[in-house]
Structure formats: structure tokens, C-alpha cells
Tab-separated table of C-alpha atoms in Angstrom:
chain	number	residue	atom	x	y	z
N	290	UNK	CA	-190.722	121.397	22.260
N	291	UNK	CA	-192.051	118.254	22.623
N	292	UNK	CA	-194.543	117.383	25.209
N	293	UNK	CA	-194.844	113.719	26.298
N	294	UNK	CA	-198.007	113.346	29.047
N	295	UNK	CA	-197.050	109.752	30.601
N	296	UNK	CA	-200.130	108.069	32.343
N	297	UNK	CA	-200.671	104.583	33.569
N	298	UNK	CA	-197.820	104.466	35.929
N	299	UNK	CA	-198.392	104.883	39.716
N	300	UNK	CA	-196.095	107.996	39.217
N	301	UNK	CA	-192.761	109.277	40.624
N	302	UNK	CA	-191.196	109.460	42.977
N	303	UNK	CA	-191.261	105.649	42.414
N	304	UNK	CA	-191.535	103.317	45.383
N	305	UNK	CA	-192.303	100.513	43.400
N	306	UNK	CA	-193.066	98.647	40.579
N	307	UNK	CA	-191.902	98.504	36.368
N	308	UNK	CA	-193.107	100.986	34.981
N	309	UNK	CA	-192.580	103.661	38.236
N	310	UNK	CA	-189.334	102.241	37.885
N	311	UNK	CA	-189.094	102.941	34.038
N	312	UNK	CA	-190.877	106.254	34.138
N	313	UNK	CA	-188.395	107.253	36.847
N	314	UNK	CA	-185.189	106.441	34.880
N	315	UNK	CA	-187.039	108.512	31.715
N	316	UNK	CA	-187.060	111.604	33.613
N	317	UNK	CA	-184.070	111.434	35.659
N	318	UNK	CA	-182.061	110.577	32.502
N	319	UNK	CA	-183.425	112.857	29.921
N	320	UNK	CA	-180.456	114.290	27.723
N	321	UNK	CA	-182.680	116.480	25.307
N	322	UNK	CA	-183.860	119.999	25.883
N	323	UNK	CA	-186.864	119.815	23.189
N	324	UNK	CA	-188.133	117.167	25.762
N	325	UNK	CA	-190.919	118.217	28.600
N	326	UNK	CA	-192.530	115.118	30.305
N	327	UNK	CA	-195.619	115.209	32.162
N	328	UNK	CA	-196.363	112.172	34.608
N	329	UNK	CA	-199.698	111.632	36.126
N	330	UNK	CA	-199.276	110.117	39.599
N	331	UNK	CA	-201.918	108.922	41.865
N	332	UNK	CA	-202.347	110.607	44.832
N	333	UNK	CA	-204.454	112.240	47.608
N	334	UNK	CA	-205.090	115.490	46.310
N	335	UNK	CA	-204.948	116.827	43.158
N	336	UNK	CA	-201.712	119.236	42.057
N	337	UNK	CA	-198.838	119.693	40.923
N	338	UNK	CA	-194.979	119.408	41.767
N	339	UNK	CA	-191.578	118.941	39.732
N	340	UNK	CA	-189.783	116.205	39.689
N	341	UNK	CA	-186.428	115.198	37.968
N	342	UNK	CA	-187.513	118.450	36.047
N	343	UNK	CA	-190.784	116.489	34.561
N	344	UNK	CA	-194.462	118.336	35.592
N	345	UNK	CA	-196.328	115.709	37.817
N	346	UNK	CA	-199.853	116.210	38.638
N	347	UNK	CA	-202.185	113.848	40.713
N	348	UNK	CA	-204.859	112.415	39.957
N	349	UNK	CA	-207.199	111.764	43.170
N	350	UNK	CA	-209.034	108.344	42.757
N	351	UNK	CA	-212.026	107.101	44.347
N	352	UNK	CA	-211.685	103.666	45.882
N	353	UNK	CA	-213.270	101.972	44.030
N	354	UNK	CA	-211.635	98.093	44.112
N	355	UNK	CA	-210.494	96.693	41.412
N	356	UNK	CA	-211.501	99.002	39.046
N	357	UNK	CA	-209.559	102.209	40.732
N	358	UNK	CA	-206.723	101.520	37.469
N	359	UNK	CA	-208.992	102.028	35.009
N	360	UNK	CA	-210.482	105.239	36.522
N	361	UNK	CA	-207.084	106.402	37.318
N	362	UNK	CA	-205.983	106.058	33.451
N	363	UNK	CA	-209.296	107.427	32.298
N	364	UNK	CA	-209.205	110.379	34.545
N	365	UNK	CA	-205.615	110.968	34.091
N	366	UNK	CA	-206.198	111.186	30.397
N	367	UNK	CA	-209.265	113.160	31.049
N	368	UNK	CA	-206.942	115.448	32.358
N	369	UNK	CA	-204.289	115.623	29.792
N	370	UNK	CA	-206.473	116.590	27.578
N	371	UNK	CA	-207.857	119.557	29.786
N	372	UNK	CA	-204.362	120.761	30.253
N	373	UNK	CA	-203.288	120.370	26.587
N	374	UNK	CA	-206.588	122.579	25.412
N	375	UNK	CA	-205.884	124.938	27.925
N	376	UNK	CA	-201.839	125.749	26.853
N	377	UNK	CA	-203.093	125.382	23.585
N	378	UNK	CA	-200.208	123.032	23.632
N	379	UNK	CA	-199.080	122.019	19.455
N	380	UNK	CA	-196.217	118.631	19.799
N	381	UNK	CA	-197.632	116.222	22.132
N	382	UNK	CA	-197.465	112.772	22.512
N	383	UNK	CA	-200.069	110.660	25.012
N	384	UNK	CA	-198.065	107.598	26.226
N	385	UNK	CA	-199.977	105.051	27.855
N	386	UNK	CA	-198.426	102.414	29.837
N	387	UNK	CA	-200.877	99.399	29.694
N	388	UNK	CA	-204.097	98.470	28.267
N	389	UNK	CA	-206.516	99.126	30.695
N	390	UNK	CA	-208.801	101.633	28.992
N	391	UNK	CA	-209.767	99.461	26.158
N	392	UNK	CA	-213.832	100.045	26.210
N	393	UNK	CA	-213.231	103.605	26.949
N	394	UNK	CA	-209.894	104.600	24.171
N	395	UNK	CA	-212.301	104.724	21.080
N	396	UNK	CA	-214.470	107.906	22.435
N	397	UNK	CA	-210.676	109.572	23.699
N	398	UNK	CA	-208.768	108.726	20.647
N	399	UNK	CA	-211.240	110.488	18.269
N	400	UNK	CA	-211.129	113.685	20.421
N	401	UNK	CA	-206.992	113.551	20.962
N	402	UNK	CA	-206.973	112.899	16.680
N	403	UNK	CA	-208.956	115.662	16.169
N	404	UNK	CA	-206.457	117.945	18.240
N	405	UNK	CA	-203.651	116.181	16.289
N	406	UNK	CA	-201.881	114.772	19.079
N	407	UNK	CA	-200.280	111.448	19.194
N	408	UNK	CA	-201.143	108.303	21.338
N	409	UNK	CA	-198.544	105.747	22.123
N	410	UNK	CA	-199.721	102.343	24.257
N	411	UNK	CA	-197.107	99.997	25.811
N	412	UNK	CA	-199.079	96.852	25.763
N	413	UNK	CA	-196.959	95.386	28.842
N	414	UNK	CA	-197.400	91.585	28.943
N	415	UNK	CA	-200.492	88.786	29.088
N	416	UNK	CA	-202.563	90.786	32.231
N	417	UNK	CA	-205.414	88.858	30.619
N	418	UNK	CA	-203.752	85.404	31.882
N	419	UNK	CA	-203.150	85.775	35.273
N	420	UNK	CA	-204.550	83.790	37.430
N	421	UNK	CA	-205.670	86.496	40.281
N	422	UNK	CA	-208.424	87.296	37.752
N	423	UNK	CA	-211.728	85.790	37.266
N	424	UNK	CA	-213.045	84.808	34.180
N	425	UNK	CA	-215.053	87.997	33.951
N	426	UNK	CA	-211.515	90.639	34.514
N	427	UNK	CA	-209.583	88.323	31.957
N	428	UNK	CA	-212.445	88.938	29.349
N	429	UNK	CA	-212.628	92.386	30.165
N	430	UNK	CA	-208.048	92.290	29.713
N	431	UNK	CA	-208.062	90.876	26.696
N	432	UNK	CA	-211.148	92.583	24.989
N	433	UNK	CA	-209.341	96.244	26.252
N	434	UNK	CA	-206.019	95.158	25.105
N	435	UNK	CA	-207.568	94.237	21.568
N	436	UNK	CA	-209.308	97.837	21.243
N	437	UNK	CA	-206.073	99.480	22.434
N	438	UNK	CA	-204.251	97.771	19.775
N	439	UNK	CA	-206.463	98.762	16.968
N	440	UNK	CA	-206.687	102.202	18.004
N	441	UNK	CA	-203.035	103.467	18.916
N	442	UNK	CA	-201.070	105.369	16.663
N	443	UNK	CA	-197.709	103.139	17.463
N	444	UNK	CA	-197.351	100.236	20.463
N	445	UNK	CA	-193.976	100.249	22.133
N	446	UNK	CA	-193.628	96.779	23.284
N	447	UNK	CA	-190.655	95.976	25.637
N	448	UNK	CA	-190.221	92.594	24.513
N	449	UNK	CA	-189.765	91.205	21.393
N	450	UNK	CA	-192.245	88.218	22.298
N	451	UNK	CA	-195.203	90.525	23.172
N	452	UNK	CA	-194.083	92.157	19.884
N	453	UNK	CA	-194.307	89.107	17.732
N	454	UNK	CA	-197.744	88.675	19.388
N	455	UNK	CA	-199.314	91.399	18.457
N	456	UNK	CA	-198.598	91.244	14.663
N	457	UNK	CA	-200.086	87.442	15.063
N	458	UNK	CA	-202.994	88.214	17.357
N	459	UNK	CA	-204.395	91.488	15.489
N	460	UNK	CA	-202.792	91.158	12.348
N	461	UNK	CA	-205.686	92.000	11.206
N	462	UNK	CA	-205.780	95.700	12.723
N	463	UNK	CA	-202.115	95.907	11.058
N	464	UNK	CA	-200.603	97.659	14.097
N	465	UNK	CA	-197.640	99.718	13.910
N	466	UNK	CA	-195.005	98.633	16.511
N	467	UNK	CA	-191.664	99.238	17.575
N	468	UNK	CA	-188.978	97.538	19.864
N	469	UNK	CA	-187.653	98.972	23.326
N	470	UNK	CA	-186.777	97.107	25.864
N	471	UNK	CA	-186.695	97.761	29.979
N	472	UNK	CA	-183.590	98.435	31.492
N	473	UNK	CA	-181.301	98.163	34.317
N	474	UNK	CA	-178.749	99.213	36.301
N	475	UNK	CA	-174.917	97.163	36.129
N	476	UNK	CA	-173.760	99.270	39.348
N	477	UNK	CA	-172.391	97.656	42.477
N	478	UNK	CA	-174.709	97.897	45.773
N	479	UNK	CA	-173.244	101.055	47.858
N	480	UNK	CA	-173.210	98.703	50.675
N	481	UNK	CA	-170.020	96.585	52.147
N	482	UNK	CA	-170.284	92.839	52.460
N	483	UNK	CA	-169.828	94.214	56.233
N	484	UNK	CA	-172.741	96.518	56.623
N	485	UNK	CA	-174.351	96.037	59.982
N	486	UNK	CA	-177.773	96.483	58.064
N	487	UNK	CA	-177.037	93.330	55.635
N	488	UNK	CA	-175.134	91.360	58.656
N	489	UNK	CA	-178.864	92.042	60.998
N	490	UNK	CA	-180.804	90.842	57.690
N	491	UNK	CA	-178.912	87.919	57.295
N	492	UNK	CA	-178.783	86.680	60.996
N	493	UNK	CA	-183.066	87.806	61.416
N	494	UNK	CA	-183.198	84.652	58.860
N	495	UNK	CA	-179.718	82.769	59.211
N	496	UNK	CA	-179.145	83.168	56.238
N	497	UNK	CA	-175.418	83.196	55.170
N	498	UNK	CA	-173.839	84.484	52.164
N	499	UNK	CA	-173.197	82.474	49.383
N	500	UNK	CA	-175.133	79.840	50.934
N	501	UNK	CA	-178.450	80.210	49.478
N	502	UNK	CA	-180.431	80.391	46.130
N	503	UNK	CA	-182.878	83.675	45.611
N	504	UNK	CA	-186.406	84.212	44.091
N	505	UNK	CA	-187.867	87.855	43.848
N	506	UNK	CA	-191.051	88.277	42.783
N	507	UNK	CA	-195.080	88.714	43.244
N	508	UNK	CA	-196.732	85.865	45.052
N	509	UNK	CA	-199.127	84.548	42.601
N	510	UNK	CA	-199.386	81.201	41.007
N	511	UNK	CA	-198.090	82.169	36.940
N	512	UNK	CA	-194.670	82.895	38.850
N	513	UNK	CA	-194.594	78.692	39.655
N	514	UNK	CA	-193.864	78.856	43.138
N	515	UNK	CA	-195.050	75.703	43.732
N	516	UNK	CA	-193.061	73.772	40.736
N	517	UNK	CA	-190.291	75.652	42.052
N	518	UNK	CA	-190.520	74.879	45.944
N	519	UNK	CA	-191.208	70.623	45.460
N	520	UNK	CA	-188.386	70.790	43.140
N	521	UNK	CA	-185.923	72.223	45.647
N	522	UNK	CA	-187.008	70.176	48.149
N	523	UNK	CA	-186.424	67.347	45.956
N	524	UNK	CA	-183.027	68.558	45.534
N	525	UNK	CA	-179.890	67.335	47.801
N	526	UNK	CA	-178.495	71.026	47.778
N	527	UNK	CA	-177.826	71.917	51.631
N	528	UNK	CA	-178.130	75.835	50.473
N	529	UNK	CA	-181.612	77.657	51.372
N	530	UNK	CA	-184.525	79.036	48.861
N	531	UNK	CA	-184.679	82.483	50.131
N	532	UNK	CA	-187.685	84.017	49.090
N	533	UNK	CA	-188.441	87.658	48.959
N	534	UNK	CA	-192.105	88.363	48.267
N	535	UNK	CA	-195.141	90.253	49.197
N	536	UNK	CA	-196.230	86.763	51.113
N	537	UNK	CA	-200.260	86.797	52.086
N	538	UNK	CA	-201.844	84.225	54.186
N	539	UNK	CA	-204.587	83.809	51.022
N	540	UNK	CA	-205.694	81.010	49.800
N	541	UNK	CA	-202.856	80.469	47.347
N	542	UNK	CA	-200.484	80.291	50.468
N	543	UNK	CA	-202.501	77.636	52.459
N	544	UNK	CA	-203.031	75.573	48.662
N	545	UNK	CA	-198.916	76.051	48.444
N	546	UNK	CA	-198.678	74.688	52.188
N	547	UNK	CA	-200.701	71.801	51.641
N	548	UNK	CA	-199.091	71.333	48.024
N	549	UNK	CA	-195.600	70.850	49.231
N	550	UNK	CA	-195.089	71.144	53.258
N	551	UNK	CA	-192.592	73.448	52.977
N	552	UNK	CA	-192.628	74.344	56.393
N	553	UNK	CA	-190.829	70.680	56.743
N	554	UNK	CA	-188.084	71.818	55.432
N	555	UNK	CA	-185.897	74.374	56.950
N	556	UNK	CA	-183.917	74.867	53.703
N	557	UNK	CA	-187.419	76.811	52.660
N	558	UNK	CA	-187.261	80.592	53.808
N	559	UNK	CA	-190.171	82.987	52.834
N	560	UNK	CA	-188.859	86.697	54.594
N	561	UNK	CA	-191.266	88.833	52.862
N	562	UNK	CA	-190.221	91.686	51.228
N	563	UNK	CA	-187.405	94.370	50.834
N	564	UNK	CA	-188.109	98.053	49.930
N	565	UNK	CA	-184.402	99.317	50.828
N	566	UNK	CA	-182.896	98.897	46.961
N	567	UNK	CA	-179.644	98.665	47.931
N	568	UNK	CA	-179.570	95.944	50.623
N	569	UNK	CA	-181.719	94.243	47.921
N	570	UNK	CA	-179.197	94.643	45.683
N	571	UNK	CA	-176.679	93.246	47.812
N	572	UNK	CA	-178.517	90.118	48.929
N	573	UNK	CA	-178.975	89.281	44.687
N	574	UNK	CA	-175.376	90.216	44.671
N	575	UNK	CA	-174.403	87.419	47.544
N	576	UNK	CA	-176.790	84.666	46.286
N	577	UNK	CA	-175.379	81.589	45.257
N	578	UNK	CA	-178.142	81.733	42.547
N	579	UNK	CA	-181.643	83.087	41.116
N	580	UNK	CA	-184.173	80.990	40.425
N	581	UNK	CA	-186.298	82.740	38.039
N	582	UNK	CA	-190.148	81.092	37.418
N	583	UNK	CA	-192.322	83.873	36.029
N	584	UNK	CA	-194.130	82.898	32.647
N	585	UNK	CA	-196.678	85.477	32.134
N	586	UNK	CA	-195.447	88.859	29.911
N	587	UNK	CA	-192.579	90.357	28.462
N	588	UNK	CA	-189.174	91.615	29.947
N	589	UNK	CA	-189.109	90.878	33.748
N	590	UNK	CA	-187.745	93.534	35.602
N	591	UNK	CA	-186.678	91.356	38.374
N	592	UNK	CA	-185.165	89.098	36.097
N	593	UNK	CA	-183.147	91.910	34.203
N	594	UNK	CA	-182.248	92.945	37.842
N	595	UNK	CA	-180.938	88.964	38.410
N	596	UNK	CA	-179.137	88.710	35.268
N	597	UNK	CA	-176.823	92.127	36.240
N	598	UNK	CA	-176.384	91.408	39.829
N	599	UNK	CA	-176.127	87.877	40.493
N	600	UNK	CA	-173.322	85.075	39.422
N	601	UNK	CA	-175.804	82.416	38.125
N	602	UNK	CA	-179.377	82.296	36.931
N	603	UNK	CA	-181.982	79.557	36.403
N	604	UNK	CA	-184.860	80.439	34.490
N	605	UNK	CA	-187.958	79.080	33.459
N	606	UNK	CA	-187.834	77.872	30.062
N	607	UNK	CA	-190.281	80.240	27.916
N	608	UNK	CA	-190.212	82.717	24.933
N	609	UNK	CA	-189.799	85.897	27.385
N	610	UNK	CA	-186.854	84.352	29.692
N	611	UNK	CA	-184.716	83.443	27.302
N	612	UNK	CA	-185.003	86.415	24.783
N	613	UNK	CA	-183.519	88.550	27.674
N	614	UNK	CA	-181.001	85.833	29.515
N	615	UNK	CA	-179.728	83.987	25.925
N	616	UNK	CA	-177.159	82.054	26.667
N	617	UNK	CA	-176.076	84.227	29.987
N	618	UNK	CA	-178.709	81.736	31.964
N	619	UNK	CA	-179.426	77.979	32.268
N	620	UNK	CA	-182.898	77.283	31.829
N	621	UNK	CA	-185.279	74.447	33.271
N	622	UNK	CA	-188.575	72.884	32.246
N	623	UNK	CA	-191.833	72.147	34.439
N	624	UNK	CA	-190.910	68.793	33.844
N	625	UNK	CA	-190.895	66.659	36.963
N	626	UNK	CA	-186.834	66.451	38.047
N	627	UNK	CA	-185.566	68.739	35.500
N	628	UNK	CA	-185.079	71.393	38.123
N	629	UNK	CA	-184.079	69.255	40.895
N	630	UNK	CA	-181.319	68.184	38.955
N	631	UNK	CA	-180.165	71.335	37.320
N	632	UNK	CA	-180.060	72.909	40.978
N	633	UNK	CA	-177.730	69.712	42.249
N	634	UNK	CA	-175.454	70.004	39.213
N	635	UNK	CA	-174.868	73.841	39.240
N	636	UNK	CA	-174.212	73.602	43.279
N	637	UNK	CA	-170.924	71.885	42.141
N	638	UNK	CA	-170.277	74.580	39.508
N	639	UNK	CA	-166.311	75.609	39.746
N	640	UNK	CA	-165.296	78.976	39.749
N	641	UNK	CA	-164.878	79.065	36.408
N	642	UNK	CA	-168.188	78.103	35.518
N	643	UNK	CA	-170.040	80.472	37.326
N	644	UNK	CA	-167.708	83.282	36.367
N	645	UNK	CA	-168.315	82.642	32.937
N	646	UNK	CA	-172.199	82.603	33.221
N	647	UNK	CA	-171.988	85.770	35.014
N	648	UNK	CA	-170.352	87.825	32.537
N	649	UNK	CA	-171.911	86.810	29.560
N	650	UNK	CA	-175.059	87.984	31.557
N	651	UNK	CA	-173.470	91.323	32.546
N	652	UNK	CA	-172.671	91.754	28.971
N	653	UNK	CA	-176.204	91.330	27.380
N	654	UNK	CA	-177.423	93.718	30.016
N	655	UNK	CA	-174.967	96.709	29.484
N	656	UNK	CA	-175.195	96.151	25.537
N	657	UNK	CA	-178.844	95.523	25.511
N	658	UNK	CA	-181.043	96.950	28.684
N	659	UNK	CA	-178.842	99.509	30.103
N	660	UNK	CA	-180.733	102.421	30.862
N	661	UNK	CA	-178.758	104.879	29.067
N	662	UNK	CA	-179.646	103.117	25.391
N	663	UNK	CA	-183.281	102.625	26.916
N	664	UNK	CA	-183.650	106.617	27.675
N	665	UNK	CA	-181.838	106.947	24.158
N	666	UNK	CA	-183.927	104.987	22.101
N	667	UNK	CA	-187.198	106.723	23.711
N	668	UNK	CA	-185.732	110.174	23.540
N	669	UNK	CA	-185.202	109.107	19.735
N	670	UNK	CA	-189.110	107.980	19.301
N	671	UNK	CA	-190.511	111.149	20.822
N	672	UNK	CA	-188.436	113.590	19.129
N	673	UNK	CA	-188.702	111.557	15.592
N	674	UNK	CA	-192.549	110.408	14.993
């Protein structure tokens, strides 16, 4: 038997977020009996429950602000470790999801070595370049994610971008790395284009089917918000920019108010966010199109989300977007008008057209992110290193 101690997620049941998300799947989809997973999850109080047949255990954190992540994966490791020793546990694997512990891995590596267990690191994307950090965080990012990187016994990178980075970067260290991908899910919403709960969503922002292009995503500047808003407006498309985000009157809202004056234009429709999955699915579904502007990191889960649910996508035009839409997509630049007039030449898109787009995208997604090959391909890692 196999154990696999996942830490670095938020935990399951997941409510949120890619790697919840991810971690969720893993368990719920596990095929192989030599297979036990144990996910730490962050919670109140510390114990234990089963879920999807994985061990969970919390791990209580104090609040204490931005560096409550770091604690969580160093006390969550802390603890893997305690229960390992005490089970006197032989075929484990550590898998981390992030590199957050970077300053801290060295001292925890050498002890999980010595007690011959295995530690696996998903390096997730560039945390070091976002923009919500200071100078002092994105130091602290990228000096962690180089220590991770020279310790861990393998990386498991879900994009080949981030991949490809990390033999440049620390080719040095000479990592080991392997390939797998995010997934994500080709199924149909369970709701009716009729449901009263997508009709009362729809006429809360008269919004109409069809009728409107879609961003989902965090609100934070590397996702271009503002590139994308001023080049909609600039557009002659009558449809709406519907906009589901976790919206904060901050002080990147009031610099994206004064930056474009959105609120002039009614076309322009921020209306938050949406936790039920599948009336989320459904309004992707019943988009006219997805704009897609995030630049920071490997596979997007929204994007992979996009690409199997909705007819026609438009995505930003780096390394990461286009390794996972290929020619599924149609891509834009940050160059002034490019997106203006990719948006007023897709609105007059035929049938045809779109339909075309749209499968090609379903395709890539069911040969290439469905969960089923993800689970596989991880099942296949764990059972074979």
C-alpha cells in the first residue's frame, strides 16, 4: 500500500480553488486499491474525518496574515511526519502542492530522506510575479520556489511552460520533472436553459443569453482587466462583458474606474461571484464568448473550464494559453485595437464558425485534461516511483 500525504491544498470537501478542485477529483476518482491518500485541510480544530475514502486531518492555523500558508504547509508537514513515525508507515509519498516552504524544506527534507520517504512539489505557476505582492513576498516566492526545486525528489508541473522553466531557470540543480496536466469536466450543466434559478440570475443583471461575452477569474491586475475592459469598450459589439469575480472596492478597482470609466458604459457588468457550479456552468455554457486575459502561471483552471463549456474563446496571447487552447481558441495581443477588432469580427461569426471552434476545443479537453487520464496518470506516478 501506498500512502500519498497531500498538503498545500485548502483541503476537501472543496469549495474552491485549483488545487481543492484537483485534490478533490484525486480522491473521488481513485481506481487503485494499493492507493491510501491523506489530505491535510485547514480547519478549526484539529481531527480527523473520511472523505471520498481519503483520511483528512486538520490542521488548526493561527491567524497570522499573510503568512498563515506557510505555517499551514509547515505544520501540516510537521504533522505527516508525526503520523508516518507513529504507524511506522514503509511506502509513502509527501506531495506538496506549491512552493511556499522554501526556507523551511531543507531542515524537513533531510529528516523525511532519512525515513526513506518520498517528496513530490507541484511548483504551480509564477506566485513570485503577481502583482498583489510587494517586493519583499516576491523575493521571499521566488527564493522558496528555487530551494523547493533543488530539494524535491521529482516536480510535477501541470504545464508544459512551467516545465520548460524549470529545466532553464535551475538547470543547474538538474531537477527531475514530469508532465501532468489539470483537468476538467466535458459534462453538460444539470440545469435547463429554463431553470427559474438561471432565468432570476439573468434578469438580477439583464443579462440575456447568447447576448453577452464572459470573463471568470480573480480580480487582480496580471489577469489584464483593464486591457481587456478599454478594449471592449472600444468595440462596436452591442453584447455585454459579464464579469464574474471576487470584485473589492481596493485600490485596483478605483485605479480600473478611473483607467477606463466603465461605469459609462452599460455594456460593462461586474456581478461578483458564483459559488453554485452548476448555474456557473450554465452561464459559460450560454455565453456568446470567453474572454480569457490571465498571464501569470501554468494551466488555468478557468480557462480549461472555458475551453469545455463555451462555443468560442479569446485568449491572451502567451506561452500558457495557447499550450492548452491550440488551435481550439483565437488569441489577441495587448496591442492597442487588436482586441477590439477580434471581438467585432467574431460577433459576426456564422454558425459554422463557431461550431467548429467549439469542438476542436471540446476535443483537446477530453483527449488531453479530462480528469479520468489526469487521475490515471497520477495513480501511475504514485504506484511506479
Amino acid at each position: 500500500m501506498t500512502n500519498v500525504f497531500i498538503i498545500g491544498s485548502k483541503g476537501i470537501p472543496a469549495k474552491y480553488g485549483g488545487f481543492e478542485t484537483f485534490v478533490e477529483f484525486l480522491t473521488k476518482m481513485k481506481k487503485s486499491n494499493n492507493i491510501m491518500y491523506h489530505v491535510a485541510c485547514m480547519g478549526e480544530e484539529n481531527k480527523e474525518f473520511t472523505y471520498n475514502n481519503a483520511r483528512c486531518f486538520n490542521i488548526k492555523v493561527p491567524n497570522v496574515g499573510s503568512a498563515k500558508a506557510v505555517l499551514y504547509d509547515v505544520l501540516s508537514l510537521q504533522e505527516c511526519i508525526r503520523y508516518i513515525e507513529k504507524k511506522n508507515l514503509n511506502d509513502c509519498i509527501v506531495y506538496i502542492l506549491a512552493c511556499r516552504i522554501g526556507p523551511f524544506f531543507s531542515f524537513y527534507k533531510n529528516k523525511l530522506e532519512k525515513m526513506g520517504i518520498r517528496v513530490y512539489v507541484n511548483p504551480d505557476g509564477h506566485e513570485w510575479k503577481r502583482s498583489k505582492w510587494n517586493s519583499l513576498i516576491k523575493r521571499y516566492w521566488k527564493l522558496s520556489e528555487k530551494l523547493m526545486v533543488k530539494r524535491a525528489d521529482l516536480l510535477v508541473c501541470d504545464s508544459k511552460g512551467i516545465e520548460e522553466y524549470i529545466h532553464s531557470e535551475y538547470r543547474s540543480f538538474k531537477p527531475k520533472t514530469t508532465f501532468i496536466a489539470y483537468g476538467a469536466n466535458l459534462g453538460k450543466s444539470i440545469l435547463k436553459d429554463d431553470d427559474q434559478k438561471l432565468i432570476d440570475w439573468f434578469n438580477k443583471f439583464k443579462i440575456k443569453a447568447n447576448e453577452y461575452y464572459l470573463i471568470v477569474g480573480r480580480f487582480v491586475p496580471e489577469n489584464n482587466y483593464e486591457l481587456i475592459i478599454k478594449e471592449f469598450m472600444n468595440s462596436n459589439t452591442k453584447k455585454d462583458l459579464v464579469i464574474i469575480s471576487n470584485i473589492e472596492q481596493n485600490a485596483f478597482f478605483e485605479k480600473l474606474l478611473k483607467g477606463t470609466k466603465f461605469k459609462d458604459d452599460p455594456r460593462i457588468k461586474f456581478v461578483g461571484t458564483v459559488y453554485d457550479q452548476e448555474l456557473l456552468k450554465k452561464i459559460r455554457e450560454l455565453a456568446y464568448g470567453y474572454i480569457h486575459g490571465h498571464e501569470v502561471g501554468g494551466t488555468n483552471p478557468s480557462l480549461l473550464e472555458a475551453l469545455a463549456s463555451t462555443k468560442l474563446n479569446l485568449l491572451l496571447d502567451v506561452v500558457f494559453n495557447k499550450e492548452v487552447g491550440t488551435n481550439g481558441a483565437l488569441y489577441f495581443s495587448k496591442d492597442p485595437d487588436n482586441l477590439s477588432s477580434l471581438i467585432d469580427k467574431v460577433d459576426h461569426y456564422n454558425d459554422e464558425n463557431i461550431n467548429k471552434l467549439k469542438e476542436i476545443a471540446k476535443d483537446r479537453i477530453r483527449k488531453e485534461y479530462s480528469w479520468e487520464k489526469i487521475v490515471n496518470q497520477y495513480e501511475k506516478l504514485f504506484l511506479n516511483n
